[in-house]
Short mmCIF file of C-alpha atoms in Angstrom, two decimals:
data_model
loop_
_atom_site.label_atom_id
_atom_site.label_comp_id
_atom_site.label_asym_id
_atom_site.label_seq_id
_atom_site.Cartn_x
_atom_site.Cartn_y
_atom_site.Cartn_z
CA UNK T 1 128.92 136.56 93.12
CA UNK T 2 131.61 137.33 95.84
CA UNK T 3 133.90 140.28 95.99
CA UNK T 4 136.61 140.37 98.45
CA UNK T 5 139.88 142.54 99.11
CA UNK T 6 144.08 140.97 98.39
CA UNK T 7 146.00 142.43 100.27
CA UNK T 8 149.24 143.26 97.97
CA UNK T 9 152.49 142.95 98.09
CA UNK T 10 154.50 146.05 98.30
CA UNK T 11 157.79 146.09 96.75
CA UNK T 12 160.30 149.06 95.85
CA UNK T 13 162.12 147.57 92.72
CA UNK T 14 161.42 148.84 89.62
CA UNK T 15 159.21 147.72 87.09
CA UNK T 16 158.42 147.89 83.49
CA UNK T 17 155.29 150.40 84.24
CA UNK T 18 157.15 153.52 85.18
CA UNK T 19 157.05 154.62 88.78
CA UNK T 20 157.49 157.91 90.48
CA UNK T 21 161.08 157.53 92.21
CA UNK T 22 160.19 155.65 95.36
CA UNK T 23 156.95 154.50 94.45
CA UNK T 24 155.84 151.45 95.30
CA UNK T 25 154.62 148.61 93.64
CA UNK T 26 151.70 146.02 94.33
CA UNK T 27 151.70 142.66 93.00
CA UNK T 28 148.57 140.66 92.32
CA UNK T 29 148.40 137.23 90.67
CA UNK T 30 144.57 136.39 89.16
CA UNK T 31 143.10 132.79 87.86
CA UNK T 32 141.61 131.12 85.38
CA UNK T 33 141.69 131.42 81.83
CA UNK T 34 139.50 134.60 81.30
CA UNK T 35 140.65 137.87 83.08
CA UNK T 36 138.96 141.26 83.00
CA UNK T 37 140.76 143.93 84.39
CA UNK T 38 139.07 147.59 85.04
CA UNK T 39 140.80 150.73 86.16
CA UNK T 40 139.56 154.46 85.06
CA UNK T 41 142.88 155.98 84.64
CA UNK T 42 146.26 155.10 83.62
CA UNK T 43 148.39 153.24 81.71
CA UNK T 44 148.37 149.43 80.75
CA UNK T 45 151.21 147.56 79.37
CA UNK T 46 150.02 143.77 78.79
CA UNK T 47 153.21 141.53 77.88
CA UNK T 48 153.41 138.03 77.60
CA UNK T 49 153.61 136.11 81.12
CA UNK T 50 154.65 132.29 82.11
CA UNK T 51 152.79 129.79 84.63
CA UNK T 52 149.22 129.26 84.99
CA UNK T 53 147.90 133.10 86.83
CA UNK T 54 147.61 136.60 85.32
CA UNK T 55 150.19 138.41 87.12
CA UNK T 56 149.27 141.93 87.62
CA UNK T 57 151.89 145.05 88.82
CA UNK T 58 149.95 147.75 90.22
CA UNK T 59 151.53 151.95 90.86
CA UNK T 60 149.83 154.46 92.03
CA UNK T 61 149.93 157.78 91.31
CA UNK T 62 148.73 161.31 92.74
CA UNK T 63 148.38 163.34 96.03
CA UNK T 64 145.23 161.25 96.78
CA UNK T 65 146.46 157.59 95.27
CA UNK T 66 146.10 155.92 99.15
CA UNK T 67 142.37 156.35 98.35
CA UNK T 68 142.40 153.96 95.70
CA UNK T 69 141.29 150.20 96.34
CA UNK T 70 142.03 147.07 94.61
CA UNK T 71 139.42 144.31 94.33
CA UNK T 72 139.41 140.97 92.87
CA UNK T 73 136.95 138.08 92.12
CA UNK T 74 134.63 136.44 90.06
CA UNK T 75 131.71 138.27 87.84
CA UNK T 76 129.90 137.00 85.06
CA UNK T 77 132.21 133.63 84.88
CA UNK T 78 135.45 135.79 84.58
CA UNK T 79 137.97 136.32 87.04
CA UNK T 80 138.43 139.97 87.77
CA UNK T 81 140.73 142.64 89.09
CA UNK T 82 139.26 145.89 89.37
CA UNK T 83 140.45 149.15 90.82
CA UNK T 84 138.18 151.28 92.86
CA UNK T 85 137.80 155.03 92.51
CA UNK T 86 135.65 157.02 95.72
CA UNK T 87 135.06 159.92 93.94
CA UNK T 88 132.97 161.23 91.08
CA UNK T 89 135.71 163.70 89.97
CA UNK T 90 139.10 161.96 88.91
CA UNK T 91 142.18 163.90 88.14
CA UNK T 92 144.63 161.89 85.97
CA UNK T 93 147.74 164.42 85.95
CA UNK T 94 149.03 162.58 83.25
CA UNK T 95 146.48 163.12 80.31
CA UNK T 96 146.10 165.50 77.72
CA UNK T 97 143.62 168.02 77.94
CA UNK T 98 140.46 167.27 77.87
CA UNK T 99 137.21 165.14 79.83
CA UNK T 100 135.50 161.80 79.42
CA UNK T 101 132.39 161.47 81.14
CA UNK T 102 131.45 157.65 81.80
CA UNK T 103 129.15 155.30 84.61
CA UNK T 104 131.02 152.76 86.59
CA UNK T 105 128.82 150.77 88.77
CA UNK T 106 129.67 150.01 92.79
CA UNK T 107 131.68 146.94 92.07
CA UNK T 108 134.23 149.09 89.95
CA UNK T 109 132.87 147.80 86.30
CA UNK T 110 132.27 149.96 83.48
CA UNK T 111 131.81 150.04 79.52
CA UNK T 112 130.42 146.22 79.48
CA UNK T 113 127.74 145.29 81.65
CA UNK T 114 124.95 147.68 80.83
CA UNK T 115 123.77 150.64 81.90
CA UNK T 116 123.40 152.22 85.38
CA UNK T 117 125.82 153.13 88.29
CA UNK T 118 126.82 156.33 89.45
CA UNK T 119 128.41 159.14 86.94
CA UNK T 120 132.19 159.73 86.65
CA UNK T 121 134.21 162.49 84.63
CA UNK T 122 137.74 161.86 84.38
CA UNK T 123 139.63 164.88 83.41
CA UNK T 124 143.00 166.41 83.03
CA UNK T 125 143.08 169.25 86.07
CA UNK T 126 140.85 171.14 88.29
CA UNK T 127 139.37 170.14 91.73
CA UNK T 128 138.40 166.35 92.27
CA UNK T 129 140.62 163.11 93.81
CA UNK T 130 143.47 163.19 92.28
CA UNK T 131 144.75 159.48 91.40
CA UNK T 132 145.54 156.84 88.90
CA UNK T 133 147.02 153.48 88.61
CA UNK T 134 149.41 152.29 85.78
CA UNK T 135 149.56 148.93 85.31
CA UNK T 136 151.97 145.68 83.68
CA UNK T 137 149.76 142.87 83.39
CA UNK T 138 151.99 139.39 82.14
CA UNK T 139 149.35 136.78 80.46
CA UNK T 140 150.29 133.26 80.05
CA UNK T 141 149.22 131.36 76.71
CA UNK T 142 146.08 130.30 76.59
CA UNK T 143 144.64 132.77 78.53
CA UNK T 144 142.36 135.68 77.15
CA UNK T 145 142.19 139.36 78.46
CA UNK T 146 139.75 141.67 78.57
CA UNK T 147 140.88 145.53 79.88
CA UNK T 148 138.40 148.27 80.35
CA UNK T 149 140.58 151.88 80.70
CA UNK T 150 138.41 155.35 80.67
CA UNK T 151 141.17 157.55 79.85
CA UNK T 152 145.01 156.39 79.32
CA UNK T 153 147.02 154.86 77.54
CA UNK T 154 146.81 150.39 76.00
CA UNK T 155 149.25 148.46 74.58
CA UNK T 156 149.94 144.70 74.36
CA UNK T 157 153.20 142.34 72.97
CA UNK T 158 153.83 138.83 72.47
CA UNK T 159 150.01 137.54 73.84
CA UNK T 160 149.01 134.07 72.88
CA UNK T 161 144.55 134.43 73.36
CA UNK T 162 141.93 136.73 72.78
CA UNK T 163 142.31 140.02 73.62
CA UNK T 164 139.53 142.46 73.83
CA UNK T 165 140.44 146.45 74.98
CA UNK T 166 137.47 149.11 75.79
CA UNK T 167 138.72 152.31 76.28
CA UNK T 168 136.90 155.92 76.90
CA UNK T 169 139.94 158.20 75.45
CA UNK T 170 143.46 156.53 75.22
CA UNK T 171 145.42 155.40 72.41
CA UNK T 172 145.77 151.38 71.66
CA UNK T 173 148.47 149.46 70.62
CA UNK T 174 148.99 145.82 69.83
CA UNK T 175 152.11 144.00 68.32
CA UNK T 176 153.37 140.73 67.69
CA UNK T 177 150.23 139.24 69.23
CA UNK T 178 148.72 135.41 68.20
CA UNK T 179 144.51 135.53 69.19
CA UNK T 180 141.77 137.30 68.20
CA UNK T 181 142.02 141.22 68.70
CA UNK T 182 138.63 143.23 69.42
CA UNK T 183 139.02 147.08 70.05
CA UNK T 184 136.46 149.65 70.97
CA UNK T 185 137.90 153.23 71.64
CA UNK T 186 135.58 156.29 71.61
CA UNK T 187 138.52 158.58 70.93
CA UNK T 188 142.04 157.60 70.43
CA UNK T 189 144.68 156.42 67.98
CA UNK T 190 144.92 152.45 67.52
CA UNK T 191 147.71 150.68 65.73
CA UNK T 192 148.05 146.64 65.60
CA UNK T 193 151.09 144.85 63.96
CA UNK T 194 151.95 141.51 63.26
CA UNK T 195 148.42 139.93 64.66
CA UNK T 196 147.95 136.24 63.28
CA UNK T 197 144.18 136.33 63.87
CA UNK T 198 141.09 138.28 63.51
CA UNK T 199 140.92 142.01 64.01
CA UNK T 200 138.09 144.26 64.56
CA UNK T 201 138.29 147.65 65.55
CA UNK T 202 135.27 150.40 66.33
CA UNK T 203 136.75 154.14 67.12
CA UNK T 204 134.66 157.07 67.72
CA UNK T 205 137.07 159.19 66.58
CA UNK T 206 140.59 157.74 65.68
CA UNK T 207 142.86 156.92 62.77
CA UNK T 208 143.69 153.10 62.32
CA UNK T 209 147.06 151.64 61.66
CA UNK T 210 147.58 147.99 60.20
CA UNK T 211 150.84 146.04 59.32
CA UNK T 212 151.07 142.02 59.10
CA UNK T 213 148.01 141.06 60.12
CA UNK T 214 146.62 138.01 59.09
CA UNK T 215 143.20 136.49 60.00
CA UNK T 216 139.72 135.03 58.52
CA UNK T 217 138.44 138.44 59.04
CA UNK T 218 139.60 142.13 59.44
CA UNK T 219 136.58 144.83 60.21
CA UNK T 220 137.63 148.67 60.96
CA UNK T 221 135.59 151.11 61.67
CA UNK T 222 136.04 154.97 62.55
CA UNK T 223 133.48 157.76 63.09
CA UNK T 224 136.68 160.51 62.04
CA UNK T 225 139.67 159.21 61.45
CA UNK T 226 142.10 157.48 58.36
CA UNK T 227 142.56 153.70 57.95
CA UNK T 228 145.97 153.04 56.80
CA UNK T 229 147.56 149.44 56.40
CA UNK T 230 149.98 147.17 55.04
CA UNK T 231 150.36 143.66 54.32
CA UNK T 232 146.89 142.32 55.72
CA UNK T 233 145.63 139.22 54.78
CA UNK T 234 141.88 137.79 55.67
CA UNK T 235 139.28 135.96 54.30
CA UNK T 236 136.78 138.78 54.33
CA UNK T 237 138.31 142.39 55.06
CA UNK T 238 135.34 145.53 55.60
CA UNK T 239 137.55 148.95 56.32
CA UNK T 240 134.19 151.66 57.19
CA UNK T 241 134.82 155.76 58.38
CA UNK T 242 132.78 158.44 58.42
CA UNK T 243 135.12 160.75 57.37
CA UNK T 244 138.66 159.81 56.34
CA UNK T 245 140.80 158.16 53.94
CA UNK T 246 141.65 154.36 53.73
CA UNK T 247 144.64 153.42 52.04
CA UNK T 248 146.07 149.69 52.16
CA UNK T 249 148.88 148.24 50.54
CA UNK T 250 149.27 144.54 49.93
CA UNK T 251 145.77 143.35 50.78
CA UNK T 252 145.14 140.16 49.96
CA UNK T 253 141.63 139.27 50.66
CA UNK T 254 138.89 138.46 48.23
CA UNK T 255 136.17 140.01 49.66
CA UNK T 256 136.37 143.77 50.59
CA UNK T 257 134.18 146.05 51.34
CA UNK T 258 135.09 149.68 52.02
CA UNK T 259 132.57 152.51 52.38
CA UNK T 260 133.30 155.68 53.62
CA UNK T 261 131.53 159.59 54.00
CA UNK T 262 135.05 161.70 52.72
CA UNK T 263 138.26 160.55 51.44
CA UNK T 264 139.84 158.75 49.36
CA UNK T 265 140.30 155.12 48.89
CA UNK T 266 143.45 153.39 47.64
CA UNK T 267 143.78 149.26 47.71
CA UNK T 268 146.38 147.43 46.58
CA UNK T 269 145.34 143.75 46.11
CA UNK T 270 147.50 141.30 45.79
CA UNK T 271 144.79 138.13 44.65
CA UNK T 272 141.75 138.03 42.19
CA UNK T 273 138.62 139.04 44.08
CA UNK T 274 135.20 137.26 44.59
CA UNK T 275 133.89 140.66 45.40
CA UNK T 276 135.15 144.23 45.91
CA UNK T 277 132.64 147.24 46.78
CA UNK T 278 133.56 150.30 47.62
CA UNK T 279 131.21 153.11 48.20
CA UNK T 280 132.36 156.85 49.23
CA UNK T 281 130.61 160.19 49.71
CA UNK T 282 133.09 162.24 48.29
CA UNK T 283 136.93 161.17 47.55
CA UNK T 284 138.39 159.86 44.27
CA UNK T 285 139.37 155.54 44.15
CA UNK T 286 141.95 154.15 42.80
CA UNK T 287 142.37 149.99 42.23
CA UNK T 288 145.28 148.53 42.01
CA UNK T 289 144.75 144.88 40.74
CA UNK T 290 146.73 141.67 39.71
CA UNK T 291 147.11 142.02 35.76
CA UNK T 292 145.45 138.50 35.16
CA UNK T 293 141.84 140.00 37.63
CA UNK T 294 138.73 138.40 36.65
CA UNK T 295 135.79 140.45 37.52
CA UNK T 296 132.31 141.67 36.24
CA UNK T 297 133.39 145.77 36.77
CA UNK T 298 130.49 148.74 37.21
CA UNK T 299 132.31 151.80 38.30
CA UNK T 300 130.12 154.97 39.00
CA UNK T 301 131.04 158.64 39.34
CA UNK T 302 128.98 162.11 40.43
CA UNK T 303 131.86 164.10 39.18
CA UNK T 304 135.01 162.54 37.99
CA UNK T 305 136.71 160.79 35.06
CA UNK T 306 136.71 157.49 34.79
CA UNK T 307 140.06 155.30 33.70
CA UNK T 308 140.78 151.45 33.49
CA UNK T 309 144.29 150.74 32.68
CA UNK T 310 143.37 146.87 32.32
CA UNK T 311 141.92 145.09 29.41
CA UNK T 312 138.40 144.82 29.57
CA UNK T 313 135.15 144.40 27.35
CA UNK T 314 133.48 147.35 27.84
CA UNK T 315 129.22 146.62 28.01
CA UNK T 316 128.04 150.54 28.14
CA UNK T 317 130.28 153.47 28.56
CA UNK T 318 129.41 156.81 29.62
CA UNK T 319 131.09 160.10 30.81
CA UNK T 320 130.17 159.05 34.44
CA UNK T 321 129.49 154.86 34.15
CA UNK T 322 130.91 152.10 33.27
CA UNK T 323 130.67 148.53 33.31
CA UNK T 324 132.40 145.87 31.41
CA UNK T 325 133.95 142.58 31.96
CA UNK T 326 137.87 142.28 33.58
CA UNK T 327 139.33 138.48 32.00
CA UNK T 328 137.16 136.14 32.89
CA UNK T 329 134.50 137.99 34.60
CA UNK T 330 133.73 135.49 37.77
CA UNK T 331 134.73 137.94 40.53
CA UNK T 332 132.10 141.69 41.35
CA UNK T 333 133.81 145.10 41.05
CA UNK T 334 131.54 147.90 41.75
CA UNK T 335 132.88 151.39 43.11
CA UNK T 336 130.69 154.67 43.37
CA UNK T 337 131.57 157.63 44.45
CA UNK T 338 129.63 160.86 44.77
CA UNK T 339 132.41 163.44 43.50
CA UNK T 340 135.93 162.20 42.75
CA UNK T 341 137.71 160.21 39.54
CA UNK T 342 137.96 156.50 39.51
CA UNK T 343 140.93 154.90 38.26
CA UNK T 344 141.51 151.07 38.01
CA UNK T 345 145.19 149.95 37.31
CA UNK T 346 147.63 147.30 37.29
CA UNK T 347 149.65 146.72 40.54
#
């Protein structure tokens, strides 16, 4: 493995990033088709580049931002750019209240190689080296991006590749993107819009937002925090939270699974299932299915009512349970829910 320094090119037009008034801008350009990029603080606005290198514009920021060093090569078979933090305390002026404690190793890599390396808190104010980097990183087609960001602020238009974020504590957003989309936050908001591939999405403690997204599989899952979409389509769609409320209009996917501690579910699907589970602690469900839905139904109920709007042949009927068969049975409908009503109605 070999690490070495680039020197940059300074430059004092303005970019998309915003800059302090006079700040000045480096400019790196990385190869090869997979690209990691690590900085602890700041923002990141990923757009879609041309030619054959990830283009990278680097500003600093803060009363100590001279102390910050930029490094590039190769680790682990992917081309790298990685900026380099001296201290153990980081002040990043421009976030919210609040701390995120995290290990980055020597080489400036965190979240995704393992354990060990020395222990960082990035906060909001108090005593510590006071610097961040915001960043506009242009990706040609083809290529696939991987960003690692402990406390700022994501987002990403018009990519054509995989794109995989790992933040500490900053909000996410994708749009208009064509590749594979893998988040991980451990606190922050994430929203992703017209994505024409898969999606998968793990938050600590977020809400999810979902419009035109199409893909063999969709996967959300928040420790605190509401799932909320619109017009998804996948093979196989799993929406899981700890505590809040999914809701998703125009899902068209005949396999979902949904489970969740509190809140209430709402799906709207637009095609006749294979199989449709949903499973929450406490939070009343409602169904809304095509008219012609084929599917074996057992709906189940620790306190609620219980009301099917659809034809079906009911099997065995109580206050709490029931199961019966929707047209022509060959799909699985089974919904339980600790305390809340069940309703299953036509869309």
């Amino acid at each position: 493995m070999h690490t070495w320094r680039v020197a940059p090119i300074l430059v004092l037009a303005l970019g998309a990033v915003a800059a302090a008034p006079g700040a000045a801008q480096e400019r790196y350009a990385i190869s090869g088709r997979e690209v990691a990029i690590y900085n602890l603080a700041g923002q990141a606005e990923i757009v879609r580049g041309s030619g054959s290198e990830v283009r990278v514009t680097l500003t600093r920021h803060g009363d100590d931002a001279e102390q910050l060093e930029v490094e590039t090569g190769r680790i682990d078979g992917r081309e790298t750019l990685r900026v380099i933090y001296p201290g153990d305390n980081i002040v990043y002026g421009s976030r919210r209240n609040g701390s995120t404690d995290l290990r980055v190793r020597d080489d400036g890599t965190f979240f995704d190689q393992g354990r060990g390396g020395r222990r960082v808190r990035v906060r909001s104010s108090g005593r510590g080296l006071e610097a961040w980097a915001d960043l506009r990183i242009e990706v040609p087609a083809d290529h696939d991006l991987s960003i690692y960001v402990a406390a700022g602020e994501v987002t990403a238009q018009g990519m054509q590749g995989a794109l995989h974020v790992d933040v500490g504590a900053a909000t996410v957003g994708v749009e208009e993107h064509n590749g594979p989309v893998s988040i991980d936050t451990g606190s922050g908001d994430v929203w992703v819009r017209g994505v024409e591939g898969d999606v998968v999405v793990d938050t600590g403690s977020g809400g999810v937002e979902m419009e035109r997204v199409s893909g063999s599989r969709v996967d959300i899952d928040t420790g605190s925090g509401g799932i909320r979409g619109s017009t998804v389509s996948a093979e196989s769609a799993r929406f899981d939270t700890g505590s809040g409320s999914v809701s998703m209009e125009e899902l068209r996917s005949p396999v979902v699974v949904v489970d969740t501690g509190s809140g209430e579910v709402f799906l709207d699907v637009t095609v006749d299932v294979e199989r449709l589970e949903v499973d929450t602690g406490s939070g009343a469900v409602t169904l809304a299915l095509p008219e012609q839905a084929g599917a074996e139904l057992e709906l189940e109920t620790g306190s609620g009512g219980i009301d099917v709007d659809l034809p079906i042949r009911i099997s065995q009927s109580q206050r709490d349970y029931l199961r019966g068969i929707l047209g022509d049975g060959r799909g699985h409908i089974e919904v339980d829910t600790g305390s809340g009503g069940i309703r299953i109605r036509s869309r």
